[in-house]
XYZ file of C-alpha atoms in Angstrom:
680
model
C 142.311 98.246 117.584
C 141.246 95.121 115.614
C 137.419 94.588 115.222
C 135.958 91.406 116.323
C 134.072 91.225 112.949
C 136.675 91.790 110.024
C 133.923 91.953 107.397
C 132.192 94.682 109.265
C 131.083 98.046 107.487
C 131.856 97.099 104.033
C 130.630 99.782 101.538
C 130.554 103.441 102.277
C 129.950 104.790 105.725
C 130.052 108.735 106.473
C 131.261 110.220 109.672
C 132.322 113.486 110.640
C 132.511 114.802 107.397
C 134.707 112.074 106.113
C 133.516 109.099 103.803
C 135.298 105.658 104.182
C 134.899 103.047 101.735
C 135.773 99.425 102.590
C 135.907 96.682 99.885
C 137.071 93.066 100.403
C 139.569 91.562 97.688
C 142.046 88.667 98.464
C 143.416 88.265 95.118
C 143.948 92.236 94.272
C 147.306 93.845 94.409
C 146.231 97.153 94.212
C 142.898 99.131 94.519
C 141.791 102.793 94.050
C 139.012 104.941 94.841
C 137.801 107.005 92.273
C 135.447 109.910 92.851
C 133.901 111.625 89.971
C 132.749 115.138 89.203
C 129.378 115.642 89.889
C 128.375 116.928 86.130
C 131.262 115.072 84.199
C 131.082 111.483 84.753
C 134.662 111.071 82.925
C 136.016 113.448 85.200
C 137.758 111.757 87.942
C 138.523 114.616 90.479
C 140.180 112.686 93.113
C 142.136 109.353 93.128
C 142.658 107.763 96.598
C 144.952 104.480 96.879
C 143.430 102.171 99.331
C 145.103 100.158 101.938
C 144.832 96.594 102.587
C 144.572 95.138 106.127
C 145.266 91.632 107.481
C 141.789 90.402 106.650
C 141.994 91.453 102.676
C 139.783 94.653 103.408
C 140.986 97.579 101.204
C 139.995 100.972 102.597
C 140.216 104.530 101.479
C 139.047 107.705 103.114
C 138.061 111.243 101.778
C 136.223 114.197 102.619
C 135.181 114.328 98.849
C 133.271 111.183 99.355
C 129.863 112.741 100.508
C 126.413 112.092 99.873
C 125.619 112.475 96.291
C 128.840 111.690 94.935
C 129.439 109.373 92.235
C 132.594 106.794 92.862
C 133.929 103.643 91.634
C 136.933 101.121 92.079
C 139.830 100.310 89.834
C 141.650 97.060 90.876
C 144.598 95.253 89.512
C 145.750 91.996 90.186
C 147.815 89.209 89.080
C 147.099 87.318 85.693
C 145.873 83.847 86.501
C 143.189 81.417 85.130
C 140.893 81.980 87.940
C 141.352 86.065 87.959
C 139.631 88.568 85.786
C 141.405 92.136 86.797
C 140.723 94.999 84.361
C 142.588 98.070 85.891
C 141.468 100.203 83.140
C 137.924 99.787 84.016
C 135.965 101.267 86.849
C 134.046 98.648 88.971
C 130.822 99.114 90.778
C 131.348 98.635 94.519
C 129.395 95.635 95.535
C 127.530 97.325 98.698
C 126.464 100.359 96.729
C 123.437 101.852 98.002
C 122.897 104.057 94.719
C 123.523 103.567 90.932
C 123.899 105.997 88.199
C 124.038 104.791 84.487
C 126.639 107.119 82.795
C 126.756 105.470 79.425
C 125.719 102.434 77.535
C 126.287 99.421 79.946
C 128.481 101.785 82.249
C 127.549 102.296 85.785
C 128.863 104.148 88.673
C 128.117 104.029 92.331
C 126.393 106.846 94.197
C 126.786 107.775 97.907
C 123.171 108.339 99.285
C 121.925 109.893 102.383
C 119.290 107.278 103.194
C 117.283 108.963 105.977
C 113.599 108.479 105.497
C 110.670 109.165 108.256
C 108.562 106.106 108.530
C 106.213 108.233 110.597
C 105.332 105.143 112.904
C 104.674 102.815 109.972
C 105.352 99.187 111.124
C 105.663 95.766 109.506
C 101.903 93.945 109.501
C 103.703 90.800 110.798
C 100.830 88.504 109.103
C 100.544 84.909 110.449
C 101.843 82.455 107.811
C 98.517 80.472 108.071
C 96.697 83.867 107.325
C 98.775 84.591 104.373
C 97.814 84.792 100.860
C 100.810 85.849 98.487
C 99.976 87.606 95.457
C 102.842 87.639 92.748
C 103.063 90.740 90.686
C 105.520 92.855 88.657
C 105.924 96.327 89.738
C 105.352 98.046 86.079
C 102.875 95.451 85.114
C 100.195 95.674 88.134
C 99.761 99.422 87.189
C 101.080 100.347 83.796
C 97.663 100.023 82.078
C 95.547 101.372 85.029
C 93.464 104.280 84.153
C 92.727 105.011 87.771
C 96.260 106.155 88.282
C 97.768 109.366 86.992
C 99.876 108.502 83.833
C 103.217 109.619 85.417
C 102.782 107.080 88.155
C 101.762 104.044 86.344
C 104.320 101.258 86.157
C 106.366 102.794 89.063
C 107.002 102.320 92.758
C 104.545 105.051 93.088
C 101.861 103.397 91.016
C 101.836 100.256 93.050
C 101.503 102.348 96.156
C 98.683 104.483 94.673
C 95.369 104.273 96.529
C 93.895 102.622 93.730
C 96.287 99.690 93.737
C 96.048 99.380 97.398
C 92.200 99.290 97.590
C 92.156 96.763 94.732
C 94.511 94.133 96.705
C 92.715 94.769 100.084
C 89.343 94.312 98.416
C 90.705 91.313 96.635
C 91.596 89.724 100.155
C 95.558 89.010 99.472
C 97.707 89.831 102.345
C 101.220 89.638 100.993
C 102.515 91.268 97.696
C 105.588 89.387 96.224
C 107.368 91.546 93.823
C 109.437 90.070 90.519
C 113.143 91.215 91.111
C 113.498 95.068 92.090
C 117.143 94.943 92.890
C 118.881 96.543 90.087
C 119.135 94.464 87.143
C 120.281 94.828 83.477
C 119.102 92.773 80.393
C 121.473 89.939 79.299
C 124.063 90.699 76.201
C 122.166 88.252 73.917
C 118.637 90.002 74.694
C 120.405 93.521 73.702
C 121.637 92.124 70.521
C 118.173 91.081 69.650
C 116.638 94.304 70.510
C 114.694 92.836 73.640
C 114.902 93.497 77.217
C 114.713 91.532 80.331
C 111.256 92.301 81.795
C 111.340 89.744 85.004
C 114.653 91.072 86.269
C 116.322 87.917 87.101
C 119.548 89.379 86.252
C 120.843 91.196 89.317
C 123.415 93.849 88.735
C 123.589 95.031 92.494
C 122.195 93.636 95.623
C 121.515 96.710 97.630
C 120.008 99.356 95.212
C 116.315 99.273 93.885
C 115.831 99.072 90.318
C 115.807 102.929 89.003
C 113.663 102.124 85.920
C 110.742 101.445 88.021
C 110.960 104.849 89.791
C 108.737 107.723 88.522
C 110.643 109.948 85.961
C 110.730 112.803 88.607
C 112.718 110.659 91.165
C 114.841 109.080 88.227
C 115.970 112.716 87.508
C 116.483 113.742 91.068
C 118.827 110.644 91.298
C 119.314 107.619 93.510
C 118.421 109.049 96.862
C 114.993 109.975 95.409
C 114.775 106.517 94.029
C 115.292 104.921 97.269
C 112.905 107.454 99.053
C 110.152 106.621 96.563
C 110.635 102.933 96.974
C 110.624 103.398 100.925
C 107.381 105.532 100.558
C 105.784 102.504 98.715
C 106.791 99.953 101.382
C 105.421 102.606 104.068
C 101.951 102.970 102.289
C 101.441 99.284 101.879
C 102.278 98.509 105.466
C 100.019 101.187 106.684
C 97.239 99.452 104.584
C 98.210 96.106 106.314
C 99.961 94.501 103.205
C 103.344 92.951 103.422
C 105.871 93.077 100.720
C 108.058 90.267 99.922
C 110.831 90.628 97.221
C 111.977 88.003 94.901
C 115.685 87.822 95.300
C 118.311 86.706 92.890
C 121.547 85.877 94.709
C 122.299 82.596 92.814
C 124.136 84.509 90.006
C 124.789 87.963 88.628
C 124.672 89.888 85.455
C 128.283 89.599 84.842
C 127.184 86.290 82.924
C 129.634 83.842 81.736
C 133.526 84.156 81.221
C 132.826 86.348 77.903
C 130.181 88.644 79.852
C 130.835 92.067 81.166
C 133.327 92.570 84.055
C 131.580 95.296 86.271
C 131.895 94.676 89.900
C 132.344 91.184 91.408
C 134.516 89.640 88.603
C 136.998 92.606 88.517
C 137.141 92.820 92.131
C 137.788 88.992 92.973
C 136.718 86.749 90.186
C 138.354 83.652 91.914
C 136.340 84.184 95.290
C 133.115 85.216 94.279
C 132.293 82.571 91.461
C 132.429 78.978 91.472
C 135.070 77.838 89.195
C 137.280 74.641 88.770
C 140.904 74.476 88.855
C 141.440 75.933 85.429
C 139.218 78.612 85.761
C 135.949 77.475 84.142
C 132.831 78.378 85.445
C 130.655 76.127 87.468
C 127.177 77.099 86.520
C 124.428 75.357 88.166
C 121.880 78.241 87.331
C 121.919 78.344 83.630
C 122.804 81.956 83.647
C 126.759 81.807 83.188
C 127.872 82.052 86.487
C 127.110 80.935 90.007
C 127.972 83.044 93.189
C 130.358 80.886 95.378
C 128.411 80.632 98.819
C 130.682 77.796 99.918
C 132.999 80.915 100.578
C 132.487 83.187 103.729
C 132.620 86.483 101.692
C 129.998 86.023 99.257
C 128.036 84.485 102.303
C 127.987 87.587 103.912
C 127.485 89.698 100.983
C 124.024 87.963 100.771
C 123.329 88.104 104.532
C 124.122 92.031 104.504
C 121.854 92.597 101.591
C 119.011 90.632 103.189
C 119.798 92.744 106.516
C 119.702 95.856 104.787
C 116.200 95.241 102.824
C 114.584 93.712 106.016
C 115.642 96.590 108.373
C 116.663 99.810 106.469
C 113.950 99.263 103.962
C 111.456 97.384 106.115
C 110.866 94.308 103.895
C 108.550 91.743 105.226
C 109.992 88.527 103.516
C 112.284 87.075 100.569
C 111.659 84.290 97.961
C 115.011 83.031 97.021
C 115.297 82.282 93.172
C 116.994 79.154 92.654
C 117.607 78.495 96.302
C 119.224 74.873 95.948
C 122.275 76.983 94.420
C 122.401 78.871 97.876
C 122.572 75.488 99.511
C 125.492 74.143 97.674
C 128.806 73.335 99.657
C 132.644 72.955 98.468
C 131.694 70.107 96.373
C 128.942 71.661 94.770
C 126.409 69.300 96.289
C 123.227 70.117 98.170
C 123.601 70.368 101.927
C 120.212 70.901 104.000
C 122.363 72.600 106.775
C 124.525 74.784 104.438
C 125.898 77.745 106.620
C 124.157 80.598 104.336
C 120.786 78.696 104.865
C 121.349 78.558 108.572
C 122.581 81.830 108.895
C 119.609 83.355 107.115
C 117.090 81.419 109.413
C 118.970 82.312 112.727
C 120.262 85.601 112.175
C 118.435 87.895 114.980
C 118.407 90.901 112.426
C 116.182 88.660 110.018
C 113.942 87.317 112.885
C 110.284 86.884 111.737
C 111.198 87.457 108.196
C 109.166 85.352 105.825
C 111.634 83.161 103.943
C 110.376 81.151 100.673
C 112.601 79.059 98.805
C 112.870 78.083 95.042
C 113.947 74.657 96.153
C 115.624 73.702 92.678
C 118.539 74.526 90.192
C 119.677 73.375 86.837
C 122.682 71.496 88.428
C 123.233 67.952 89.254
C 120.736 66.799 92.116
C 118.927 70.242 91.762
C 115.711 69.125 92.601
C 115.246 69.720 96.347
C 111.661 70.255 97.098
C 110.921 69.410 100.827
C 114.485 69.337 101.698
C 115.026 72.740 103.014
C 115.137 72.937 106.977
C 112.561 74.301 109.703
C 111.488 77.995 109.248
C 111.396 77.666 105.211
C 108.320 77.646 102.941
C 109.045 76.158 99.607
C 107.412 76.624 96.160
C 105.815 73.074 95.873
C 106.017 72.130 92.176
C 104.516 68.684 92.893
C 101.328 70.497 94.125
C 101.156 72.607 90.846
C 101.401 69.439 88.609
C 99.178 67.401 90.474
C 96.398 69.969 90.435
C 96.820 70.908 86.901
C 96.945 67.111 85.700
C 93.768 66.592 87.901
C 91.733 69.371 86.434
C 93.119 69.507 82.964
C 95.186 66.620 81.473
C 93.299 63.918 83.272
C 89.980 65.155 81.892
C 91.434 65.536 78.259
C 92.618 62.026 78.859
C 89.069 60.769 79.766
C 87.868 62.278 76.668
C 90.035 59.917 74.803
C 88.912 57.073 76.849
C 92.076 56.704 79.286
C 92.035 56.930 83.044
C 93.581 59.806 84.974
C 95.339 59.850 88.087
C 92.630 59.138 90.440
C 91.855 61.117 93.477
C 94.228 59.753 96.149
C 97.186 62.070 94.870
C 95.018 64.919 94.676
C 93.838 64.505 98.145
C 97.268 64.229 99.577
C 98.297 67.906 97.998
C 94.934 69.486 99.030
C 95.597 68.533 102.651
C 99.200 69.899 102.683
C 101.746 67.807 100.968
C 102.443 65.565 103.834
C 104.469 62.936 101.741
C 106.722 65.970 100.845
C 106.926 67.874 104.180
C 108.015 66.437 107.433
C 105.638 66.189 110.421
C 107.598 68.706 112.187
C 107.307 71.348 109.485
C 103.744 70.805 108.978
C 101.352 72.036 105.978
C 102.820 75.513 105.976
C 106.086 74.712 104.472
C 104.390 74.184 101.417
C 103.853 77.376 99.093
C 100.956 76.190 96.950
C 100.673 77.646 93.525
C 98.755 76.642 90.087
C 100.740 79.266 88.099
C 103.666 81.710 88.431
C 105.418 84.410 86.270
C 106.841 81.607 84.306
C 104.720 79.420 82.551
C 101.036 79.731 81.349
C 98.644 81.944 82.871
C 95.629 80.169 84.513
C 93.498 81.254 81.489
C 96.016 80.096 79.013
C 96.222 76.694 80.820
C 92.652 76.146 79.870
C 93.033 77.315 76.319
C 96.309 76.145 75.019
C 97.599 72.900 74.694
C 101.127 73.814 73.612
C 103.056 76.902 74.008
C 103.390 79.679 71.456
C 106.698 81.755 72.273
C 107.616 82.652 68.708
C 107.785 86.264 69.925
C 110.582 85.726 72.254
C 113.113 85.589 69.279
C 114.249 81.697 70.026
C 111.908 80.023 67.320
C 109.614 78.695 70.001
C 112.466 76.754 71.655
C 112.292 78.373 74.990
C 109.830 77.772 77.831
C 108.804 74.278 79.087
C 106.831 72.080 76.999
C 105.412 70.046 80.210
C 102.316 72.505 80.885
C 99.827 69.787 81.897
C 97.459 72.190 80.122
C 94.097 71.555 78.292
C 92.605 73.791 75.325
C 89.216 71.857 75.787
C 88.570 71.491 72.072
C 90.060 74.551 70.229
C 93.847 75.800 70.603
C 93.616 79.669 71.730
C 90.726 82.143 71.210
C 87.426 80.638 70.227
C 83.976 81.689 69.867
C 82.502 78.445 70.801
C 80.140 78.986 73.847
C 80.482 75.360 75.034
C 84.113 75.446 75.195
C 84.250 78.567 76.564
C 81.881 77.766 79.536
C 84.163 74.676 80.089
C 87.273 76.757 80.203
C 85.817 79.097 82.797
C 84.679 76.311 84.999
C 88.117 74.978 84.900
C 89.511 78.035 85.937
C 87.057 78.486 89.024
C 88.127 74.711 89.943
C 91.687 75.662 89.563
C 91.201 78.736 91.806
C 88.890 77.105 94.227
C 91.642 74.185 94.530
C 94.361 76.856 95.234
C 92.553 78.740 97.605
C 91.032 76.087 99.709
C 94.016 73.742 99.977
C 96.196 73.455 103.227
C 99.499 75.140 102.741
C 100.581 79.015 101.740
C 98.564 79.884 98.631
C 100.123 82.039 95.945
C 97.793 83.705 93.250
C 99.595 85.281 90.294
C 98.544 88.813 89.442
C 95.695 88.767 86.750
C 94.659 85.152 87.333
C 91.896 86.297 89.633
C 90.251 87.629 86.160
C 91.372 85.310 83.606
C 94.596 87.318 82.180
C 95.984 85.663 78.956
C 99.690 86.028 77.468
C 98.144 84.515 74.220
C 99.838 81.152 74.789
C 103.499 82.590 75.733
C 104.508 80.468 78.619
C 108.118 82.296 78.840
C 107.183 86.038 78.604
C 110.428 87.121 80.280
C 111.591 89.436 77.375
C 108.223 91.219 76.891
C 107.749 94.768 78.661
C 104.562 95.315 76.867
C 100.788 94.983 76.837
C 101.288 91.135 76.526
C 102.670 91.142 79.981
C 100.845 94.091 81.676
C 97.575 93.647 83.366
C 94.719 95.035 81.238
C 92.143 96.586 83.777
C 89.399 96.713 80.792
C 87.488 93.617 81.905
C 84.856 91.703 79.989
C 81.836 90.370 81.861
C 82.937 86.801 82.539
C 86.337 88.339 83.768
C 84.200 90.448 86.367
C 82.470 87.259 87.281
C 85.833 85.290 87.799
C 87.200 88.383 89.828
C 84.006 87.952 92.189
C 84.608 84.250 92.532
C 88.199 84.755 93.545
C 87.323 87.401 96.235
C 84.464 84.843 97.508
C 87.145 82.230 97.818
C 89.273 84.386 99.563
C 86.624 85.422 102.005
C 86.111 81.535 102.511
C 89.515 80.713 103.418
C 89.683 83.861 106.049
C 86.498 82.587 107.516
C 86.937 78.889 107.911
C 90.287 78.024 109.996
C 89.467 74.418 109.063
C 91.132 75.212 105.798
C 94.095 76.573 107.077
C 95.927 74.041 109.547
C 99.286 75.043 110.932
C 100.213 71.433 111.578
C 99.797 68.055 110.529
C 97.551 66.021 112.705
C 98.729 62.908 114.322
C 96.627 59.699 114.480
C 94.957 59.108 117.720
C 95.962 62.462 119.115
C 94.703 66.060 119.099
C 97.283 68.479 117.959
C 96.092 72.082 118.326
C 96.246 74.245 115.222
C 95.883 71.209 113.017
C 92.822 69.841 111.278
C 91.260 66.594 111.750
C 90.753 65.103 108.359
C 88.144 62.634 107.357
C 87.894 61.298 104.001
C 84.608 59.723 102.311
C 83.933 58.452 98.836
C 80.800 59.054 96.539
C 78.602 56.692 98.822
C 79.616 58.781 101.914
C 81.780 56.235 103.573
C 85.113 56.333 104.509
C 87.662 55.957 101.631
C 89.035 52.369 101.135
C 92.766 51.750 100.155
C 91.155 50.917 96.649
C 89.293 54.112 96.766
C 92.347 56.080 97.502
C 94.400 54.672 94.834
C 92.183 53.590 91.948
C 92.597 55.585 88.998
C 89.116 55.171 88.170
C 88.120 56.963 91.554
C 87.368 60.766 90.586
C 85.187 61.773 93.344
C 86.042 62.372 97.284
C 84.300 64.229 100.175
C 86.904 65.742 102.701
C 85.634 66.439 106.036
C 88.018 69.061 108.101
C 87.549 70.184 111.670
C 89.766 72.832 113.364
C 91.487 72.025 116.773
C 90.945 75.621 118.065
C 94.095 77.338 119.608
C 93.533 81.168 118.502
C 90.141 81.099 116.473
C 86.877 79.371 117.219
C 86.103 75.954 116.310
C 85.208 75.331 112.468
C 84.336 72.319 110.340
C 83.966 72.098 106.517
C 83.236 69.589 103.935
C 84.731 69.734 100.569
C 83.246 67.975 97.564
C 85.657 67.388 94.885
C 84.062 65.634 91.513
C 86.790 65.173 88.907
C 84.454 63.614 85.924
C 82.752 65.413 83.430
C 79.662 63.771 83.874
C 77.319 64.496 86.856
C 77.324 62.152 89.667
C 75.067 61.571 92.783
C 76.973 62.044 96.260
C 75.560 60.895 99.669
C 76.505 63.426 102.191
C 78.643 61.479 105.120
C 77.131 61.018 108.316
C 79.750 62.018 110.992
C 79.735 62.415 114.963
C 78.789 66.045 115.584
C 77.531 67.049 112.260
C 73.655 67.544 111.942
C 73.546 69.896 108.773
C 75.708 71.060 105.760
C 75.353 74.629 104.547
C 76.384 75.292 100.924
C 79.041 77.969 100.676
C 80.495 77.769 97.313
C 79.773 75.739 93.992
C 82.043 76.022 91.300
C 79.481 74.964 88.761
C 77.102 78.046 89.494
C 78.251 81.547 89.594
C 74.930 82.346 91.443
C 73.775 80.313 94.494
C 70.398 82.461 94.861
C 68.392 79.382 93.484
C 70.588 76.757 94.931
C 69.371 74.411 98.071
C 71.580 75.587 100.458
C 70.750 73.485 103.755
C 71.320 69.584 103.600
C 71.227 66.850 106.073
C 73.859 64.195 106.412
C 72.748 60.958 104.382
C 71.166 63.488 101.527
C 71.828 62.247 97.922
C 73.068 65.290 96.198
C 73.417 65.725 92.354
C 76.826 67.231 91.694
C 77.731 68.505 88.278
C 80.525 67.208 86.306
C 84.031 68.372 86.759
C 83.127 70.591 89.826
C 83.750 71.548 93.697
C 81.505 72.325 96.401
C 82.305 73.558 99.909
C 79.982 73.501 102.718
C 80.139 74.456 106.352
C 79.492 71.541 108.708
C 77.498 71.984 111.959
C-alpha cells in the first residue's frame, strides 16, 4: 500500500523484533545496510542490500538491526560533477539517534532505545514578554564551578546540577539558550593547527546530542546513556521553571567544501543536499564551505523532522537558527520571506508554541535581512546592539575628542522596541535585544579594549570583526587606574541597564552579569579553556555587578510598562502596549530638533502599560549620555504626582539617595548614567 507521505519514518524503526532502515537518495544506484559487530567496529556481521521504491526511498530490514547495534550505509552511484559517491566508505545515516566514534574522524550510527520517564515534567511555556534569554555554553558554564562534583563539571549533568539551577533562578533569567549541542566535529583546518571548535557551529548530525558534553560515565555506557543524560538535563531545568532553547546549525554541515570529508549527506546524494552550480561547484553563502539546499523538499524535510524530534521527543522549548537567512533562500539563492521551510517551521502543529529565533543574516548576496522574517519569529537585532554600544562607548570616546556623537533619537527608537525595523503587526517582541553574544567582545571587554586581541587563534589576528564599537576608557586592557576602572564599571551598568530595561526580548550572555573577560579576544571559537569557561571566583566589583544585574532583572519583572507586547498606535489604546511619552532635559515634550540633533544626549522616557493581564504600571527612565553632570527637570504629566527612584547606574547603593520626587523637581543627574523611577 502506498503511504500518503513518501518521506515518512526515515531512519531506523524497530517493530516486532525487526529493525528497518529507510534512507532517501535520488541519484544512488545501490545502497547497502552494514551492521557491525558489537565489539569490533571493523567487522561487518551482516550486509543487507537495500531496495528502492518509487519515491527514491531505500529500505532494508534485519532482526540484527536492534537497540545498541552499530550500523552504517554504503552508497554507490554514477560519476558526475554534482555527485560524490564513495562506495568504499561507510556513511552515517542522516536520521541517526546515536553516534559512536570508531576511529579518528570515523563514525558509525547506533540504534538507540530512547525510552525515558519524564515523570510529569512539562515545558514551562513562558510568555515571550516575560522571557529573558541567557546564552550559555554547556561546558563553559560549569567547568570551573567548585560547587559541582568534578565528574559533572562541563557536562549536561553539570548544567542540570542544583548549584547551576539555583544560580540561574536567583539571577532571574527564564530561558537558557545553549550553543550548539547537536553532534559536531572540528574543522579540518583547526585539527591541523592542534585546535578545536569550541562553539560547535559545525554540525555532523542533526538528531544526536554531542557526546563529549556528557559525563564520562554516560560516554562509556554509550549513545543511549548520553541521550538519557541530555533528557535528564531538560527535565530538571523544566522542573525548575527554566526553558531550554537550542542554537541549531542547519545552514551547512561538517562535510565542509568539495575537498572536505564525505561522511553522510555528501556520500548519499551530494547533488540534492548541497547547493551547487551546473558544474558541481558549491554555492557557499555560509562561509563554511557548503550550504544545505533547502530549496529542495528532501533537505527541508530533514530539517523539519530534526526540529520536531528535539521539540517533542526531547522536549526542547525553542530554537535559535544560525544564519537563518540561508534557510530562506529559494531556487535562485535569493532571500524569500515566505520560503516554504520558514513557513513550515512556523505552521507545523508539532512545533506549535515553540520559540523561533532567527539570526537574520548570512554572508551571501542580500544576506542581511534583519526585520524581514515573518510573523511568529523573533530576530537577533544587530542594529540594537550597534546603536547601544555606540551611544555608551564610541560616542563618549568621540566626545572626549571634541566630536559629536549620534544624539538621542536613534537610541530612543531602539529602547522602545525598534519600530523602524519591525512592523506594527509584529511588535517589539520581534526584536531579540543583545549587547553581546558568544561571538565578539564580552561586555567587560567592550569597556576595556579598543581593538581585538586574537593572536591566540592562530590566524595572525586577522579573524574576528574589527567593528566592535568598543571603548577602553583610556587604557588598553587591564589597568590599575582607579578612575578608569570606575568609569568602565559604570559603563557596564549602563549597558546592562539599557539591555534589561528596553522593550523587546533581552538576551544576556553568560558571565556578562559579573564582568567576565576573554582578555580582548573577540572570536574565541577555538578555545576550550579557562579563557572561555566561566570563572566563579569573583572579585568584589564583580559581586557588585552581579547584584546590579539581579536587581535590573527584578525591575523588569515588576514593571510591565518595560515589557510591551505591541507597539502603540497614535490616538488609540492598544492592550498590552505601552503608552510612551518623551521629554527633554527641561521636562518638555521632545521636539524634532531634540530628537535628531547629535548634540542632544539626554532624554526622559515615560511609559505607561495598557493592562490586559497585569496591573497598571508606569515608569520614568532618564538617560544621560554626557560625561558631565546635568540638571534635569522631571516632567509634569497627567495622572503623575510622584516619582520614586528604583535604580541609579551611577550609584551601587541608594541608601543615602533621595527616593521620592515630585513633577517639576530639578534633579542633578550624574554624567553618563541612567535612573529608573516608578511614576504614580
